[in-house]
Coordinates of C-alpha atoms in Angstrom, one line a residue:
X1 CA 55.1 31.3 73.4
X2 CA 53.7 32.6 69.9
X3 CA 57.6 33.8 69.2
X4 CA 58.7 30.4 69.5
X5 CA 55.0 28.7 67.0
X6 CA 56.0 31.9 65.2
X7 CA 59.6 29.9 64.4
X8 CA 58.9 27.2 63.4
X9 CA 55.9 27.5 60.9
X10 CA 58.6 29.8 58.9
X11 CA 61.2 27.2 59.2
X12 CA 58.9 24.6 57.9
X13 CA 57.4 27.8 54.9
X14 CA 61.6 27.4 53.9
X15 CA 61.9 23.7 53.4
X16 CA 58.2 22.8 52.1
X17 CA 58.6 26.0 49.4
X18 CA 61.7 24.7 47.8
X19 CA 60.8 20.6 47.5
X20 CA 56.7 22.7 46.1
X21 CA 59.2 24.4 43.2
X22 CA 61.2 21.5 42.3
X23 CA 58.2 19.5 41.9
X24 CA 56.6 22.2 39.8
X25 CA 59.9 22.6 37.6
X26 CA 59.9 18.9 37.3
X27 CA 56.2 18.5 36.0
X28 CA 56.6 21.4 33.6
X29 CA 60.2 20.2 31.9
X30 CA 58.4 16.6 31.4
X31 CA 55.5 18.4 29.7
X32 CA 57.5 20.1 27.4
X33 CA 59.7 17.1 26.6
X34 CA 57.1 15.1 25.3
X35 CA 55.5 18.1 23.0
X36 CA 58.9 17.5 21.5
X37 CA 59.2 14.9 20.7
X38 CA 57.6 13.6 17.2
X39 CA 53.5 13.0 17.5
X40 CA 52.3 10.1 14.6
X41 CA 49.4 10.6 12.9
X42 CA 47.3 7.9 11.9
X43 CA 46.7 7.1 8.1
X44 CA 43.6 5.8 6.3
X45 CA 42.8 4.6 3.2
X46 CA 39.9 5.7 1.8
X47 CA 37.8 5.1 -2.1
X48 CA 36.1 7.5 -3.2
X49 CA 33.4 7.1 -5.8
X50 CA 32.3 10.1 -7.8
X51 CA 31.3 10.7 -11.4
X52 CA 31.5 7.7 -12.6
X53 CA 35.3 7.5 -11.3
X54 CA 36.9 5.1 -8.1
X55 CA 40.0 7.6 -6.5
X56 CA 41.7 5.3 -3.7
X57 CA 43.4 7.3 -1.8
X58 CA 45.6 6.9 1.5
X59 CA 45.5 10.1 3.9
X60 CA 45.8 11.6 7.2
X61 CA 42.7 13.7 7.9
X62 CA 39.7 13.0 9.8
X63 CA 36.2 12.9 8.2
X64 CA 35.2 12.7 5.0
X65 CA 34.5 16.2 4.3
X66 CA 38.4 16.2 4.5
X67 CA 39.0 13.8 2.3
X68 CA 37.1 16.3 -0.2
X69 CA 38.4 19.2 0.3
X70 CA 42.1 17.4 0.4
X71 CA 41.4 15.9 -3.7
X72 CA 39.0 19.4 -4.3
X73 CA 35.7 17.2 -4.9
X74 CA 33.1 19.8 -4.8
X75 CA 29.6 18.9 -4.0
X76 CA 26.3 20.8 -4.9
X77 CA 23.8 21.7 -2.3
X78 CA 21.5 18.8 -3.8
X79 CA 24.4 16.6 -4.1
X80 CA 24.1 12.9 -1.5
X81 CA 27.6 12.4 0.0
X82 CA 27.7 9.0 1.8
X83 CA 29.0 9.0 5.0
X84 CA 28.1 12.7 6.1
X85 CA 31.0 14.8 5.5
X86 CA 30.9 15.6 9.4
X87 CA 31.7 11.1 10.0
X88 CA 35.5 9.9 11.1
X89 CA 37.4 8.1 8.9
X90 CA 38.3 4.3 9.8
X91 CA 39.9 1.4 7.9
X92 CA 39.1 1.1 4.0
X93 CA 36.6 4.1 4.4
X94 CA 34.2 4.0 0.7
X95 CA 33.0 7.8 0.6
X96 CA 29.9 7.7 -2.1
X97 CA 28.5 11.0 -3.9
X98 CA 25.4 10.8 -5.9
X99 CA 25.0 14.3 -8.4
X100 CA 20.5 15.0 -8.1
X101 CA 19.0 17.3 -10.3
X102 CA 15.6 18.3 -10.5
X103 CA 14.5 19.2 -14.2
X104 CA 11.1 21.1 -15.3
X105 CA 9.3 20.3 -18.3
X106 CA 6.4 21.4 -19.8
X107 CA 4.4 19.3 -22.8
X108 CA 0.9 18.9 -24.3
X109 CA -0.7 15.6 -24.5
X110 CA -4.2 14.6 -26.3
X111 CA -6.8 14.2 -24.2
X112 CA -8.3 11.5 -26.0
X113 CA -12.2 12.2 -26.6
X114 CA -15.1 9.8 -25.1
X115 CA -17.9 8.1 -26.4
X116 CA -21.7 8.5 -25.5
X117 CA -24.2 5.7 -26.6
X118 CA -28.0 6.4 -25.7
X119 CA -31.3 4.8 -26.1
X120 CA -32.8 5.8 -29.7
X121 CA -36.6 4.2 -28.9
X122 CA -37.4 6.3 -33.1
X123 CA -34.9 4.0 -34.3
X124 CA -35.1 0.2 -34.9
X125 CA -32.5 -2.9 -33.4
X126 CA -29.3 -2.6 -34.7
X127 CA -29.7 1.2 -36.4
X128 CA -27.4 3.4 -34.7
X129 CA -26.6 7.5 -35.1
X130 CA -23.9 9.8 -35.2
X131 CA -25.1 12.7 -33.3
X132 CA -22.1 14.4 -33.0
X133 CA -18.6 13.8 -33.7
X134 CA -15.7 13.5 -31.4
X135 CA -12.2 15.8 -31.8
X136 CA -9.6 15.3 -29.2
X137 CA -8.9 17.8 -26.6
X138 CA -5.2 19.0 -25.8
X139 CA -4.2 19.7 -22.1
X140 CA -0.6 20.9 -21.0
X141 CA 1.9 19.2 -19.0
X142 CA 4.4 20.1 -16.5
X143 CA 6.2 17.9 -15.0
X144 CA 9.6 17.7 -12.2
X145 CA 11.8 15.1 -12.8
X146 CA 14.5 13.6 -10.4
X147 CA 18.0 13.0 -11.8
X148 CA 20.9 11.2 -10.2
X149 CA 23.9 10.3 -11.8
X150 CA 22.7 11.1 -15.1
X151 CA 19.9 9.0 -14.6
X152 CA 15.9 9.6 -14.1
X153 CA 15.1 8.2 -11.9
X154 CA 11.5 9.7 -10.2
X155 CA 8.1 12.0 -11.9
X156 CA 6.7 13.9 -10.9
X157 CA 3.3 16.1 -12.5
X158 CA 3.1 19.4 -11.1
X159 CA -0.4 20.8 -13.2
X160 CA -2.3 20.3 -15.5
X161 CA -3.9 22.6 -18.0
X162 CA -6.3 21.7 -20.8
X163 CA -6.1 23.5 -23.1
X164 CA -8.8 22.6 -25.7
X165 CA -11.4 20.4 -23.6
X166 CA -12.4 17.0 -26.1
X167 CA -15.7 17.2 -28.0
X168 CA -16.9 13.7 -27.1
X169 CA -18.9 11.2 -30.0
X170 CA -22.8 10.7 -29.9
X171 CA -24.8 8.0 -30.7
X172 CA -28.2 7.0 -30.8
X173 CA -29.3 3.9 -30.3
X174 CA -32.0 2.4 -31.4
X175 CA -34.4 -0.2 -29.5
X176 CA -37.3 0.2 -31.7
X177 CA -38.5 -3.3 -32.0
X178 CA -40.1 -3.9 -36.4
X179 CA -43.1 -6.0 -36.9
X180 CA -44.0 -7.7 -39.7
X181 CA -48.3 -6.5 -40.8
X182 CA -50.5 -9.4 -41.4
X183 CA -50.6 -10.7 -44.4
X184 CA -54.6 -10.0 -45.6
X185 CA -56.6 -12.7 -47.3
X186 CA -57.4 -11.9 -51.2
X187 CA -60.5 -10.7 -52.9
X188 CA -61.2 -12.6 -55.5
X189 CA -63.4 -10.3 -58.3
X190 CA -66.5 -10.3 -59.3
X191 CA -69.5 -9.5 -62.9
X192 CA -72.0 -7.6 -62.7
X193 CA -74.7 -7.8 -64.8
X194 CA -73.5 -7.1 -67.6
X195 CA -69.9 -9.2 -67.5
X196 CA -67.5 -6.8 -67.2
X197 CA -64.8 -8.2 -64.1
X198 CA -64.5 -5.2 -61.4
X199 CA -61.4 -6.2 -59.8
X200 CA -61.3 -5.2 -55.6
X201 CA -57.5 -4.6 -55.7
X202 CA -55.5 -6.5 -52.6
X203 CA -53.2 -5.0 -50.6
X204 CA -49.4 -7.1 -50.9
X205 CA -47.0 -6.4 -48.2
X206 CA -44.4 -4.0 -47.8
X207 CA -41.9 -5.3 -46.3
X208 CA -41.6 -4.7 -42.8
X209 CA -42.7 -0.6 -41.2
X210 CA -40.3 0.8 -39.5
X211 CA -40.5 4.0 -37.5
X212 CA -39.6 7.4 -38.5
X213 CA -36.6 8.5 -36.6
X214 CA -36.4 12.1 -37.3
X215 CA -38.9 13.3 -34.3
X216 CA -38.5 16.0 -32.2
X217 CA -38.5 15.1 -28.6
X218 CA -39.9 18.0 -27.0
X219 CA -40.5 19.0 -23.5
X220 CA -42.0 21.8 -21.7
X221 CA -40.2 24.3 -19.6
X222 CA -41.8 27.6 -18.1
X223 CA -44.5 27.5 -20.6
X224 CA -41.7 27.0 -23.5
X225 CA -41.0 24.1 -25.7
X226 CA -37.7 22.2 -25.8
X227 CA -35.9 19.8 -27.6
X228 CA -34.4 17.2 -26.4
X229 CA -32.1 14.2 -27.5
X230 CA -32.4 11.5 -24.2
X231 CA -34.0 11.1 -21.2
X232 CA -32.9 9.6 -17.9
X233 CA -35.0 8.3 -15.1
X234 CA -33.6 7.5 -11.4
X235 CA -30.8 10.1 -11.5
X236 CA -29.7 10.3 -8.5
X237 CA -27.8 13.9 -6.8
X238 CA -25.5 15.2 -4.9
X239 CA -23.6 18.3 -3.8
X240 CA -20.1 19.0 -3.9
X241 CA -17.6 22.7 -3.1
X242 CA -14.4 23.1 -5.3
X243 CA -12.5 23.3 -1.6
X244 CA -10.3 20.1 0.3
X245 CA -13.9 18.5 1.8
X246 CA -14.3 17.5 -2.1
X247 CA -11.4 17.8 -4.6
X248 CA -8.7 17.8 -2.3
X249 CA -7.2 21.8 -3.2
X250 CA -7.7 24.9 -0.7
X251 CA -7.9 28.1 -2.6
X252 CA -4.2 29.8 -4.1
X253 CA -3.5 25.9 -6.0
X254 CA -2.8 25.9 -9.1
X255 CA -5.7 23.9 -9.9
X256 CA -8.1 24.6 -7.5
X257 CA -12.1 25.9 -8.8
X258 CA -11.1 24.2 -12.2
X259 CA -12.6 21.5 -14.1
X260 CA -12.3 18.0 -15.3
X261 CA -13.4 20.4 -18.7
X262 CA -10.0 22.9 -17.7
X263 CA -13.2 25.6 -17.6
X264 CA -13.6 27.3 -13.2
X265 CA -16.4 25.9 -11.5
X266 CA -19.2 28.4 -11.7
X267 CA -22.6 28.2 -9.3
X268 CA -25.7 27.8 -11.2
X269 CA -23.9 25.9 -14.6
X270 CA -21.4 23.2 -13.4
X271 CA -22.1 20.1 -12.8
X272 CA -20.0 17.1 -13.0
X273 CA -21.3 13.8 -14.7
X274 CA -20.2 10.1 -15.9
X275 CA -19.1 11.6 -19.3
X276 CA -20.2 7.8 -20.8
X277 CA -23.1 8.5 -19.6
X278 CA -23.5 12.3 -20.7
X279 CA -21.8 14.1 -22.5
X280 CA -19.2 16.6 -21.5
X281 CA -19.8 19.8 -22.3
X282 CA -23.8 19.0 -22.8
X283 CA -26.4 21.2 -21.5
X284 CA -29.1 19.0 -18.7
X285 CA -32.3 20.3 -17.4
X286 CA -32.8 18.9 -13.9
X287 CA -36.3 18.3 -12.5
X288 CA -36.5 21.2 -9.6
X289 CA -33.1 22.1 -10.2
X290 CA -32.7 23.8 -13.9
X291 CA -30.4 24.1 -16.7
X292 CA -26.9 22.8 -16.3
X293 CA -23.7 22.1 -17.4
X294 CA -21.5 18.6 -18.0
X295 CA -18.2 20.1 -17.1
X296 CA -16.6 17.8 -14.5
X297 CA -15.6 14.7 -13.6
X298 CA -15.0 12.6 -10.6
X299 CA -14.2 9.1 -9.2
X300 CA -17.6 8.9 -7.6
X301 CA -20.1 10.2 -9.9
X302 CA -20.6 7.3 -11.7
X303 CA -23.5 6.2 -14.1
X304 CA -26.8 8.5 -13.6
X305 CA -25.3 10.3 -10.9
X306 CA -25.1 13.7 -10.8
X307 CA -22.8 16.2 -8.6
X308 CA -23.9 19.7 -8.6
X309 CA -21.2 22.7 -8.0
X310 CA -22.4 24.2 -5.6
X311 CA -19.6 27.6 -3.5
X312 CA -20.7 27.3 -0.4
X313 CA -19.5 24.0 2.1
X314 CA -23.4 24.5 4.9
X315 CA -25.2 24.2 1.2
X316 CA -23.5 21.5 0.1
X317 CA -24.1 20.1 2.9
X318 CA -27.2 20.4 3.3
X319 CA -28.6 19.3 0.1
X320 CA -27.4 15.5 1.0
X321 CA -27.8 12.9 -1.7
X322 CA -31.5 13.0 -3.8
X323 CA -32.4 10.1 -5.7
X324 CA -35.3 9.7 -8.4
X325 CA -34.7 12.5 -10.8
X326 CA -35.1 13.5 -14.1
X327 CA -32.9 14.9 -16.4
X328 CA -33.2 15.3 -20.5
X329 CA -30.4 15.7 -21.6
X330 CA -30.6 18.4 -24.2
X331 CA -27.1 19.2 -26.1
X332 CA -24.4 20.9 -27.0
X333 CA -26.5 24.4 -26.9
X334 CA -28.6 25.9 -23.7
X335 CA -32.0 26.5 -24.6
X336 CA -32.7 30.4 -25.4

């Protein structure tokens, strides 16, 4: 029985193996026949726009990058290729190359001086006196220029540094009112007993009387007299630091801790002012605070406001906003 089953199995294998072998051979021959057939590659017409030229080419390559290699067109690291290099080509593909460069330049520009005018009760209305002549300053500006295909498209300022701060023009404006003295009645001469006449002179008007304009304005600070040019009442005081919270800059930034006048901030000296109210570079005396120098400006510091530099952020926050202060504007030199 077992012999009969084994015999049948062997007989089946003898029949099946040749059939499988024949089918395999037929498949192999078919594949080889296909591989030997010539392959027709797809042809693309491409227009390449680069360096002010339009190049039209018929090509069998498949991607944008391969076309550029075929035409031996170099692409810089900053250049822009549209569409991207790995994009597959299609009919009438247009390839655009934008040549991009970043150039840095450095220029010196003039800083125009400001003019500060203040009321002077020692001068008549309509009179002005120049206390300090203005001088323009200079600053160094570094710029980055983006150039596309030879044309400047964007400009970015990298840094500013003051070489020489400007000197403001300071003018005293008169506020004193002139007056006309009352004309006295004339005195008639009288004769004495001898008949000799004695005339009492009659004072005559000499015109308008003006106030002197050279009086010194003095305040006593620490038992010492200090001359000042003018006084500001109802001044608002705030505080700031060099950090991001006040200036938007971090340590390590090129302009960190640098004032608008080019100095480095210093606690106990630096304040920010409105340069049309207090002349830049002038010393002031703030009641309850002490001597400070106008070295900085700020977008929010307009009118009778002073921002006091303090290094510690916590102290700045605790300082708050103080109103109703009196400030004496002294001049370009600090009192000894």
